[in-house]
Amino acid sequence: MNEIFQEISEREPAWLDGGGPQADCVVSSRVRLARNLRGHRFSHHASGAELAEIRHLLASRVLDRPSFAGGWSLELERCTSLQRKFLLERHLASPDLVNEFQHRGLLLSADLGRVAMVNEEDHLRLQVFHSGFNPTLACQDALGLDAELEEVLDFAFSDDLGYLTTCPTNVGTGFRLSVLVHLPGLILSKEIERILNSLRQLQFTVRGLYGEGSAVRGALFQISNLGTLGRSEETLTSDFYRHVGKVIHYETLARERLLEEDRLGLEDTVHRSLAVLQEARLLTSLEAFDRLSHVRMGISLGLLPGPGVGVLNRALLEMQNAHLQVRAGRPLEGRERSAARAELLRRLLA
Amino acid sequence: MNEIFQEISEREPAWLDGGGPQADCVVSSRVRLARNLRGHRFSHHASGAELAEIRHLLASRVLDRPSFAGGWSLELERCTSLQRKFLLERHLASPDLVNEFQHRGLLLSADLGRVAMVNEEDHLRLQVFHSGFNPTLACQDALGLDAELEEVLDFAFSDDLGYLTTCPTNVGTGFRLSVLVHLPGLILSKEIERILNSLRQLQFTVRGLYGEGSAVRGALFQISNLGTLGRSEETLTSDFYRHVGKVIHYETLARERLLEEDRLGLEDTVHRSLAVLQEARLLTSLEAFDRLSHVRMGISLGLLPGPGVGVLNRALLEMQNAHLQVRAGRPLEGRERSAARAELLRRLLA
């Protein structure tokens, strides 16, 4: 198991490379599809034996498909708690999957761009990730993957309702689009609450970095659609594109306005933050999130020559607690983590 | 007058070069001699006409001596308030001289290492400056200068009491030794109060950067002897050397102990401070003093490769408010000063 995690931790997911559209404001776009197997009870009603059977079936069928060639299958109860936390930090697993890990599984494609959670709320939760703001590509990719899996799996489906899911909010398409957005401009201009509230009124949900109830760190937010019933994946995607596109537009305007109103103050903030990241010997996660956020904004505004957005995305991921410890191969105490984080960031941002 | 100040501001005093003994803890050593002219009332009893006469006499006689060849004579009331503040920041003039500037003068040697304040508390206050911890050299230099001036000036002297001065504490030799010391280790180790109190009990006075009542900035202190009556200059100097030498020794021990107890924390502090000084776009004087102090200590402990102590001494001097404005040739508002300070420090510490 340790070797697998070593391998995963060293593989850089393509969706983090900063090469996608509007990567200055959007880290990644993700589509999740909820699916259940016909003829099996939903996860929370199934016995341990049935869950084990489902996991075995899904692991063998899914990993056999071209999309998952060379990928990995993980059984969550065989991971250490540190490894489970690592999967959460990497956005490969949900908080639910890693907290209630008995009989649960995770299937990963070789490029870490496709992920299947097994026996979470639904038997199968497929996820695809893409770089930047790219809901359309993520939607196409997810539907293609779904079709590929339907060749070998029989999903529970009703002609009236569509795909059947444990929670009624997912019935129909089981489709959820999310983006991980970086909104420092709206925070600094104090517009963030107003914008997020209007998104919520439009049936979007907005959360911190690690999903529901988690705190906002580094001005990073997850925005997802809420309802799916009665609307096609294409309609959901184009609605998402339009509404979230507006938020990105407002973020860009806020950054430009900040630059106009106080260029010197902004330059001071971003140069200081890059300098500290490049030179500190001890960095808490909280400080690192803030400073990486400043630098990410500074680069998008042309105030800093580098590093690239891809390096920053990687830094934001890898400087987290479980990542540092998986990389070190052992648990690290608070101050050791701060030292390891500072060392990693010095190296990445040199 | 502006041209004179431009010239002075660009001339780097040799005593700031960091080349003297124990320059890691001591910026400079200074001797001051208080003298009055026989046949004239003390400054505070003399009329304006008499003060003008004294100033004229001293300026012509002193600037004529080899030690002051190529030097400058300033009449304080002809300086702007900014220029007077500049003289104070540069330690060329006392707060008293620049606050009550009518009929007062300042004579400067070409290398800015010898200074004569005219019509301050006494008619003449001679000062010599040397780099690092060098009381003996400063004492010899001051007495040599005194002898040179006595060839052309008739000082008030009593066979019983010695040199006569306005304030009884100076009667006798009129001799005061001071050092500008950097004591960040004793501050961090919280030993500073104890050490300074024992110095005070030994008849030393300890003050902030700009003399009596001024705040401590950048862990810089001025230590001076208090009483002079009945003791020769040589005795005063060797006492000073011994007692202040102990303080420097304690400072060195405190730094080494800090390094032993928390090397990483200290490395973090000094690297961050250098990075911020090299990259910030806005720096208040308070922050700059603190960060320069960290860097100065970091260099002395071998935690930073550079810059040299001389550069830091210069930075500590030149980043001050009046210096920035004299250099800019105009008054600067608070934020403009912060920007000019950051720009200067970026350049000096690049």
XYZ file of C-alpha atoms in Angstrom:
700
model
C 0.000 0.000 0.000
C 2.842 2.419 0.848
C 4.351 1.969 -2.606
C 1.026 2.768 -4.267
C 0.747 5.997 -2.300
C 4.335 6.899 -3.057
C 3.543 6.423 -6.735
C 0.295 8.395 -6.583
C 1.882 11.213 -4.633
C 4.593 11.585 -7.262
C 2.208 11.544 -10.207
C 1.088 15.025 -11.154
C -2.537 15.090 -12.284
C -2.930 16.746 -15.674
C -5.925 18.730 -14.430
C -3.617 20.684 -12.127
C -1.304 21.901 -14.890
C -2.930 25.319 -15.227
C -3.275 24.797 -18.984
C -7.082 24.922 -19.167
C -9.305 27.917 -19.950
C -9.340 30.801 -17.445
C -6.827 29.027 -15.267
C -6.062 32.330 -13.522
C -9.412 32.061 -11.738
C -10.330 28.377 -12.009
C -8.143 25.518 -10.827
C -10.263 22.684 -12.195
C -13.659 21.541 -13.441
C -15.142 18.278 -12.272
C -18.179 16.204 -13.217
C -19.542 13.556 -10.890
C -22.078 10.908 -11.948
C -23.967 8.878 -9.324
C -24.778 5.310 -10.407
C -26.095 2.203 -8.689
C -26.085 -1.403 -9.776
C -29.414 -2.953 -10.645
C -30.308 -5.891 -8.393
C -28.351 -4.636 -5.370
C -29.508 -2.720 -2.302
C -28.323 0.851 -1.945
C -25.052 1.060 0.009
C -26.550 2.048 3.364
C -29.016 -0.870 3.255
C -26.612 -3.514 1.973
C -24.902 -6.038 4.255
C -21.133 -6.195 4.560
C -21.087 -9.261 2.329
C -23.099 -7.514 -0.379
C -20.887 -4.431 -0.211
C -17.807 -6.616 -0.547
C -19.395 -8.295 -3.574
C -20.204 -4.904 -5.164
C -16.708 -3.614 -4.567
C -15.145 -6.696 -6.079
C -17.398 -6.551 -9.127
C -16.830 -2.846 -9.747
C -13.076 -3.009 -9.237
C -12.671 -5.825 -11.754
C -15.044 -4.373 -14.381
C -13.975 -0.736 -14.126
C -10.222 -1.289 -14.037
C -10.600 -3.465 -17.123
C -11.890 -0.589 -19.226
C -9.516 1.420 -21.468
C -10.120 4.621 -19.463
C -8.712 3.006 -16.343
C -5.858 1.059 -17.944
C -2.831 1.059 -15.651
C -4.877 2.483 -12.777
C -5.198 1.521 -9.130
C -7.787 -0.041 -6.863
C -7.712 0.932 -3.187
C -9.700 -0.648 -0.354
C -10.219 2.146 2.105
C -10.029 0.070 5.299
C -6.568 -1.095 4.265
C -5.259 2.458 4.072
C -3.842 4.239 7.096
C -5.774 7.255 8.341
C -2.987 9.425 6.949
C -3.386 7.855 3.503
C -7.140 8.401 3.615
C -6.566 12.029 4.531
C -4.158 12.258 1.595
C -6.907 11.084 -0.786
C -9.220 13.737 0.625
C -6.659 16.522 0.240
C -6.089 15.426 -3.349
C -9.827 15.694 -4.051
C -9.826 12.018 -5.078
C -12.139 10.967 -2.247
C -15.039 12.660 -0.439
C -15.031 13.283 3.336
C -17.822 10.681 3.540
C -15.735 7.988 1.840
C -12.719 8.438 4.064
C -14.621 8.833 7.335
C -16.843 5.735 6.926
C -14.261 3.624 5.172
C -15.488 0.064 5.866
C -16.126 -1.858 2.573
C -15.444 1.228 0.559
C -13.177 1.471 -2.423
C -11.510 3.913 -4.760
C -10.578 3.289 -8.380
C -8.091 5.638 -9.981
C -7.085 6.071 -13.608
C -3.386 6.209 -14.361
C -3.460 9.990 -15.005
C -5.589 10.578 -11.878
C -8.084 12.412 -14.088
C -10.798 9.763 -13.608
C -11.884 8.446 -10.272
C -14.585 6.049 -9.104
C -15.674 6.022 -5.469
C -17.226 2.698 -4.536
C -19.940 2.171 -1.904
C -20.085 5.757 -0.868
C -23.674 7.136 -0.817
C -24.157 5.355 -4.170
C -22.484 2.167 -5.400
C -20.492 4.103 -7.918
C -19.600 7.736 -8.047
C -17.667 8.487 -11.183
C -15.620 11.630 -11.308
C -13.655 13.243 -14.113
C -11.379 16.243 -13.663
C -10.187 18.818 -16.191
C -7.874 21.780 -16.002
C -9.328 25.302 -15.738
C -12.933 26.321 -16.521
C -14.091 23.572 -18.847
C -17.576 22.272 -17.918
C -18.367 21.191 -21.493
C -15.289 19.011 -21.871
C -15.813 17.570 -18.381
C -19.442 16.779 -19.225
C -18.538 15.084 -22.526
C -15.770 13.127 -20.876
C -18.040 11.951 -18.038
C -20.804 10.868 -20.402
C -18.292 9.037 -22.581
C -16.909 7.254 -19.560
C -20.447 6.408 -18.429
C -21.191 4.843 -21.833
C -17.950 2.900 -21.686
C -18.889 1.467 -18.302
C -22.474 0.698 -19.297
C -21.074 -1.803 -21.770
C -20.055 -3.965 -18.819
C -22.272 -2.771 -15.964
C -26.056 -2.754 -15.506
C -27.050 0.512 -13.805
C -30.371 0.966 -11.972
C -32.516 3.097 -14.313
C -36.200 3.990 -14.512
C -37.795 5.175 -17.734
C -39.815 7.689 -15.724
C -37.132 8.998 -13.401
C -33.833 8.241 -15.052
C -30.875 6.937 -13.028
C -31.880 5.899 -9.512
C -29.821 7.204 -6.645
C -29.874 6.977 -2.868
C -30.649 10.641 -2.394
C -33.618 12.052 -4.334
C -31.689 15.213 -5.225
C -29.496 13.136 -7.524
C -32.237 11.120 -9.226
C -32.392 11.604 -12.986
C -28.947 12.275 -14.331
C -27.003 11.786 -11.092
C -24.986 14.599 -12.551
C -23.056 17.173 -10.616
C -20.696 19.776 -12.038
C -18.208 21.530 -9.789
C -15.406 23.972 -10.210
C -12.628 24.835 -7.823
C -12.396 28.626 -8.175
C -9.949 31.146 -6.828
C -11.731 34.360 -5.780
C -9.257 36.595 -3.905
C -10.428 39.706 -5.753
C -14.038 39.318 -4.597
C -12.845 38.707 -1.036
C -10.604 41.795 -1.005
C -13.325 43.948 -2.557
C -15.833 42.553 -0.018
C -18.237 41.521 -2.798
C -17.893 37.818 -2.101
C -20.972 37.345 0.112
C -23.292 39.127 -2.280
C -22.058 37.099 -5.258
C -22.172 33.782 -3.445
C -25.684 34.489 -2.159
C -27.015 35.134 -5.642
C -25.390 31.878 -6.780
C -27.162 30.047 -3.955
C -30.467 31.547 -5.040
C -29.825 30.111 -8.497
C -29.569 26.592 -7.019
C -25.808 26.414 -6.790
C -23.955 25.317 -3.719
C -20.738 26.953 -2.588
C -18.338 25.306 -0.192
C -14.768 25.487 1.100
C -11.841 23.503 -0.187
C -12.836 20.100 1.205
C -16.572 20.104 0.629
C -19.551 20.709 2.845
C -18.955 22.628 6.064
C -15.237 23.032 5.458
C -13.510 26.364 5.888
C -12.407 28.583 3.042
C -8.641 28.497 2.615
C -6.556 30.481 0.186
C -9.666 32.130 -1.311
C -10.548 28.769 -2.924
C -14.224 27.822 -3.288
C -16.039 24.824 -4.722
C -19.124 25.782 -6.694
C -21.539 22.981 -7.746
C -25.017 22.685 -9.220
C -27.654 21.426 -6.790
C -30.789 20.045 -8.510
C -30.619 17.702 -11.498
C -34.130 16.220 -11.813
C -35.892 16.928 -15.077
C -32.956 18.609 -16.773
C -30.511 17.085 -19.201
C -26.767 17.038 -18.625
C -26.367 19.480 -21.516
C -28.819 22.006 -20.043
C -27.197 21.717 -16.635
C -23.788 22.270 -18.189
C -24.772 25.310 -20.228
C -26.566 26.860 -17.215
C -23.489 26.217 -15.114
C -21.222 27.695 -17.747
C -23.316 30.838 -17.966
C -23.800 31.521 -14.242
C -20.379 30.515 -12.972
C -18.878 32.297 -15.970
C -20.409 35.495 -14.573
C -18.724 34.939 -11.206
C -15.373 34.566 -12.947
C -16.067 37.747 -14.862
C -16.835 39.613 -11.613
C -13.648 38.218 -10.081
C -11.616 39.504 -13.030
C -13.246 42.937 -12.741
C -12.590 43.025 -8.997
C -8.916 42.249 -9.538
C -8.580 44.944 -12.189
C -10.313 47.476 -9.978
C -8.049 46.631 -7.040
C -5.064 47.096 -9.298
C -6.349 50.470 -10.417
C -7.183 51.663 -6.915
C -4.044 50.489 -5.144
C -1.443 49.052 -7.437
C 1.358 49.689 -4.982
C -0.436 47.988 -2.084
C -1.195 44.975 -4.255
C 2.385 44.802 -5.513
C 3.584 44.970 -1.933
C 1.313 42.088 -0.883
C 2.198 39.765 -3.746
C 5.938 40.419 -3.706
C 6.091 39.935 0.050
C 4.154 36.688 -0.171
C 6.341 35.231 -2.908
C 9.476 36.291 -1.015
C 8.271 34.654 2.201
C 7.317 31.434 0.388
C 10.766 31.367 -1.172
C 12.644 32.023 2.065
C 10.685 30.989 5.169
C 11.931 28.016 7.197
C 8.612 27.449 8.984
C 5.195 27.829 7.380
C 1.808 26.885 8.791
C -0.766 25.603 6.352
C -2.942 28.652 6.998
C -0.185 31.100 6.123
C 0.867 29.062 3.097
C -2.693 29.037 1.708
C -2.923 32.809 2.066
C 0.465 33.504 0.542
C -0.013 31.081 -2.358
C -3.342 32.768 -2.983
C -1.658 36.191 -3.156
C 0.982 34.896 -5.539
C -1.611 33.180 -7.751
C -3.459 36.499 -8.067
C -0.215 38.426 -8.569
C 0.727 36.266 -11.506
C -2.669 36.589 -13.145
C -2.370 40.389 -12.864
C 1.105 40.413 -14.371
C 2.630 41.734 -11.135
C 4.962 38.758 -10.804
C 6.934 37.129 -13.604
C 6.458 33.603 -12.278
C 6.033 30.832 -11.216
C 3.347 29.461 -13.525
C -0.186 28.770 -12.331
C 0.493 25.036 -12.680
C 3.304 25.216 -10.144
C 1.017 27.070 -7.741
C -1.797 24.542 -8.144
C 0.681 21.806 -7.382
C 2.045 23.735 -4.408
C -1.473 24.272 -3.018
C -2.047 20.524 -3.165
C 1.285 19.216 -2.005
C 1.857 21.543 0.913
C -1.108 20.076 2.799
C -0.586 18.080 5.989
C -1.277 14.544 4.799
C 0.637 15.100 1.561
C 3.717 16.166 3.497
C 3.507 13.123 5.734
C 2.852 10.612 2.940
C 5.835 12.076 1.137
C 7.992 11.853 4.269
C 6.822 8.288 4.812
C 5.996 8.945 8.474
C 3.772 11.075 10.704
C 5.159 14.556 11.361
C 4.442 16.760 14.362
C 3.149 20.327 13.933
C 6.519 22.036 13.780
C 8.027 19.293 11.623
C 5.171 19.792 9.187
C 5.795 23.541 9.122
C 9.461 22.883 8.377
C 8.679 20.274 5.693
C 6.111 22.619 4.130
C 8.568 25.507 4.028
C 11.209 23.261 2.461
C 8.800 21.966 -0.182
C 7.607 25.457 -1.099
C 11.156 26.826 -1.276
C 11.963 24.058 -3.713
C 8.795 24.398 -5.812
C 8.949 28.198 -6.009
C 12.713 28.635 -6.306
C 21.957 74.920 1.664
C 20.201 72.214 -0.370
C 23.422 71.415 -2.195
C 25.298 71.026 1.085
C 22.712 68.555 2.340
C 22.729 66.685 -0.940
C 26.490 66.380 -0.586
C 26.344 65.316 3.059
C 23.595 62.779 2.400
C 25.663 61.142 -0.313
C 28.827 60.981 1.749
C 29.104 57.710 3.667
C 30.692 58.237 7.075
C 33.647 55.894 7.630
C 32.401 55.064 11.127
C 29.396 53.264 9.583
C 31.474 50.889 7.476
C 31.237 47.956 9.901
C 35.028 47.586 9.799
C 35.718 48.293 13.475
C 36.083 45.793 16.347
C 33.006 43.734 17.304
C 30.965 45.369 14.592
C 28.420 42.551 14.849
C 27.230 44.040 18.156
C 28.468 47.642 18.053
C 27.692 50.131 15.301
C 29.947 52.924 16.501
C 31.877 54.465 19.374
C 31.700 58.157 20.054
C 33.521 60.591 22.348
C 32.098 63.989 23.159
C 34.068 66.785 24.818
C 32.281 69.810 26.339
C 34.230 73.067 26.109
C 33.471 76.726 26.680
C 35.339 79.856 25.642
C 37.013 81.861 28.352
C 35.613 85.386 28.637
C 32.129 84.540 27.321
C 28.902 83.800 29.173
C 27.577 80.240 28.993
C 25.187 79.785 26.045
C 21.940 80.066 28.001
C 23.059 83.352 29.602
C 24.560 84.932 26.522
C 22.699 87.482 24.394
C 21.928 86.815 20.743
C 24.743 89.130 19.749
C 27.233 87.286 21.938
C 26.088 83.892 20.606
C 26.489 85.167 17.048
C 29.983 86.331 17.895
C 30.870 82.947 19.454
C 29.503 81.051 16.461
C 31.441 83.198 14.044
C 34.662 82.818 16.003
C 34.330 79.032 16.378
C 33.376 78.450 12.760
C 36.364 80.344 11.450
C 38.894 78.866 13.896
C 37.681 75.260 13.847
C 37.204 74.917 10.078
C 40.708 76.296 9.670
C 42.276 73.333 11.495
C 43.630 70.312 9.547
C 41.051 67.965 11.110
C 38.224 69.968 9.574
C 39.830 70.715 6.203
C 37.190 70.597 3.457
C 34.394 70.491 6.022
C 31.141 72.394 6.379
C 29.680 75.072 8.637
C 25.912 75.064 9.094
C 23.829 77.728 10.827
C 20.878 75.854 12.218
C 18.274 78.588 11.764
C 19.061 78.620 8.043
C 18.230 74.919 7.701
C 14.707 73.710 7.026
C 13.087 71.644 9.767
C 13.547 68.589 7.529
C 17.270 69.284 7.250
C 17.563 69.680 10.999
C 15.776 66.360 11.465
C 18.214 64.823 8.986
C 21.150 65.980 11.144
C 19.511 64.385 14.170
C 18.894 61.061 12.377
C 22.514 61.040 11.276
C 23.649 61.511 14.894
C 25.475 64.689 13.853
C 23.318 66.928 16.037
C 21.587 66.488 19.406
C 17.811 66.870 19.839
C 18.591 69.997 21.864
C 20.566 71.595 19.031
C 17.898 71.055 16.395
C 14.919 71.965 18.599
C 16.354 75.262 19.896
C 18.179 76.182 16.744
C 18.493 79.989 17.058
C 22.165 81.133 16.917
C 23.335 77.548 16.902
C 25.825 76.027 14.550
C 27.256 72.753 13.412
C 30.761 72.196 12.065
C 31.429 68.993 10.164
C 34.688 67.420 9.018
C 34.843 66.218 5.432
C 34.605 62.544 6.414
C 31.762 63.266 8.880
C 33.818 61.585 11.592
C 34.344 64.827 13.547
C 31.591 67.172 14.496
C 31.385 70.331 16.579
C 28.040 71.543 17.898
C 28.124 75.271 18.606
C 26.081 77.086 21.268
C 24.279 74.002 22.445
C 24.424 73.560 26.234
C 28.117 74.492 25.987
C 29.806 76.787 23.467
C 31.513 73.853 21.846
C 30.686 70.202 21.917
C 33.278 68.252 20.002
C 32.375 64.785 18.861
C 34.443 62.088 17.159
C 32.997 58.847 15.778
C 34.671 55.512 15.116
C 33.483 52.245 13.672
C 32.625 49.347 16.006
C 33.654 49.028 19.667
C 36.679 51.274 19.880
C 36.577 53.533 22.978
C 40.372 53.817 23.170
C 40.800 55.055 19.624
C 37.838 57.411 20.014
C 39.351 58.786 23.244
C 42.787 59.322 21.668
C 41.258 60.951 18.636
C 39.126 63.303 20.741
C 42.033 64.365 22.933
C 44.186 64.918 19.850
C 41.476 67.056 18.311
C 41.100 68.966 21.567
C 44.819 69.718 21.613
C 44.679 70.846 18.004
C 41.879 73.261 18.802
C 43.508 74.579 21.968
C 46.258 75.962 19.760
C 43.763 78.514 18.445
C 41.054 78.638 21.141
C 41.157 79.626 24.796
C 38.902 77.232 26.758
C 37.497 78.028 30.214
C 39.570 75.950 32.625
C 40.058 75.906 36.408
C 43.119 74.359 38.001
C 40.892 72.978 40.740
C 37.984 71.708 38.693
C 39.289 71.229 35.197
C 37.234 72.315 32.164
C 34.238 74.421 33.136
C 30.875 73.433 31.715
C 27.289 74.615 32.002
C 26.093 71.473 33.723
C 28.052 70.337 36.821
C 27.934 66.698 35.703
C 30.329 67.577 32.886
C 32.794 69.666 34.862
C 36.329 68.275 34.848
C 37.006 66.516 31.609
C 33.701 67.324 29.881
C 34.206 63.865 28.548
C 31.475 61.492 27.510
C 31.922 58.138 25.809
C 28.993 56.475 24.031
C 28.474 53.423 21.925
C 25.570 52.569 19.679
C 25.029 48.867 20.398
C 22.781 46.275 18.808
C 21.295 43.951 21.438
C 18.627 41.760 19.781
C 19.848 38.635 21.583
C 19.334 40.148 25.040
C 15.881 41.358 24.006
C 14.812 37.949 22.660
C 16.191 36.168 25.705
C 14.432 38.714 27.954
C 17.673 39.533 29.788
C 17.826 43.101 28.553
C 16.218 44.845 31.548
C 18.427 43.085 34.059
C 21.593 43.916 32.111
C 20.639 47.531 31.498
C 19.729 48.009 35.164
C 23.104 46.809 36.335
C 24.715 49.194 33.830
C 22.663 52.042 35.284
C 23.826 51.147 38.780
C 27.403 51.439 37.515
C 26.743 55.076 36.488
C 26.053 54.434 32.831
C 23.077 55.824 31.005
C 21.173 53.812 28.413
C 18.893 55.404 25.869
C 17.118 54.757 22.582
C 18.408 55.613 19.152
C 17.971 59.404 19.358
C 19.054 60.105 22.896
C 17.195 60.817 26.105
C 13.575 59.680 26.270
C 13.556 58.288 22.738
C 12.122 54.858 21.981
C 14.212 51.801 21.277
C 14.134 50.900 17.583
C 15.720 47.918 15.910
C 17.210 46.718 19.217
C 19.654 49.664 19.067
C 20.741 51.323 22.323
C 23.069 54.178 23.190
C 25.174 53.501 26.254
C 27.157 56.398 27.768
C 29.130 57.112 30.909
C 27.457 59.520 33.322
C 29.843 61.107 35.836
C 33.231 62.522 34.842
C 34.346 64.637 37.781
C 37.589 63.528 39.431
C 38.444 60.841 36.909
C 40.801 61.088 33.972
C 39.724 60.414 30.419
C 41.893 57.280 30.434
C 40.230 55.868 33.565
C 36.788 56.632 32.195
C 37.688 54.911 28.946
C 39.100 51.762 30.506
C 36.069 51.498 32.874
C 33.773 51.929 29.916
C 35.659 49.341 27.919
C 35.444 46.813 30.719
C 31.767 47.242 31.660
C 30.295 47.715 28.203
C 32.560 44.927 26.977
C 30.696 42.635 29.393
C 27.355 43.643 27.894
C 28.659 42.772 24.436
C 29.867 39.449 25.798
C 26.406 38.713 27.262
C 24.811 39.662 23.953
C 27.084 37.235 22.109
C 26.238 34.460 24.595
C 22.513 35.185 24.285
C 22.701 34.920 20.492
C 24.586 31.633 20.664
C 22.105 30.229 23.164
C 19.152 31.256 20.988
C 20.797 29.548 18.060
C 21.294 26.383 20.074
C 17.747 26.351 21.462
C 15.870 27.168 18.269
C 18.063 27.336 15.221
C 15.155 26.736 12.860
C 13.016 29.478 14.382
C 15.892 31.921 14.167
C 16.652 30.931 10.576
C 13.000 31.438 9.738
C 12.974 34.923 11.267
C 16.156 36.155 9.595
C 15.436 34.693 6.151
C 11.906 36.085 6.158
C 13.139 39.518 7.176
C 15.803 39.669 4.486
C 13.296 38.443 1.885
C 10.751 41.082 2.872
C 13.375 43.852 2.824
C 14.425 42.718 -0.643
C 10.899 42.525 -2.037
C 8.418 44.742 -0.173
C 6.975 47.767 -1.972
C 5.835 49.526 1.208
C 7.772 49.548 4.470
C 7.091 51.580 7.591
C 10.094 52.750 9.561
C 9.045 50.552 12.500
C 8.964 47.384 10.402
C 12.208 48.283 8.621
C 14.038 48.773 11.945
C 12.856 45.365 13.170
C 13.714 43.543 9.964
C 17.116 45.189 9.584
C 17.801 44.210 13.178
C 16.949 40.559 12.418
C 19.166 40.546 9.357
C 22.039 42.196 11.235
C 21.849 39.430 13.857
C 21.443 36.725 11.198
C 24.637 37.795 9.504
C 26.602 37.854 12.732
C 25.427 34.291 13.453
C 26.382 33.074 9.995
C 22.756 32.310 9.115
C 22.808 34.648 6.131
C 25.597 35.002 3.594
C 25.212 38.772 3.240
C 24.873 41.723 3.017
C 27.772 43.037 5.079
C 27.271 44.830 8.379
C 28.380 48.082 6.737
C 25.499 47.905 4.260
C 23.080 47.322 7.130
C 24.453 50.242 9.149
C 23.991 52.426 6.115
C 20.494 51.064 5.528
C 19.525 51.745 9.161
C 20.606 55.341 8.734
C 19.327 56.108 5.278
C 15.899 54.549 5.540
C 14.845 57.102 8.164
C 12.158 59.663 7.403
C 14.201 62.849 7.060
C 16.922 61.047 5.097
C 14.380 59.833 2.558
C 12.970 63.314 2.160
C 16.305 65.111 1.925
C 17.312 62.592 -0.725
C 14.029 63.098 -2.599
C 14.515 66.866 -2.381
C 10.933 67.383 -1.119
C 8.606 66.462 1.763
C 6.986 63.035 1.372
C 3.688 61.888 2.869
C 3.467 58.736 5.005
C 2.758 56.313 2.191
C 5.248 57.978 -0.130
C 7.875 57.551 2.562
C 6.997 53.872 2.922
C 7.352 53.441 -0.832
C 10.647 55.390 -0.973
C 11.964 53.375 2.000
C 11.057 50.062 0.375
C 12.706 51.158 -2.872
C 15.883 52.263 -1.090
C 16.138 49.018 0.889
C 15.493 46.870 -2.189
C 18.383 48.642 -3.871
C 20.759 48.529 -0.892
C 20.066 44.862 -0.090
C 19.728 43.509 -3.631
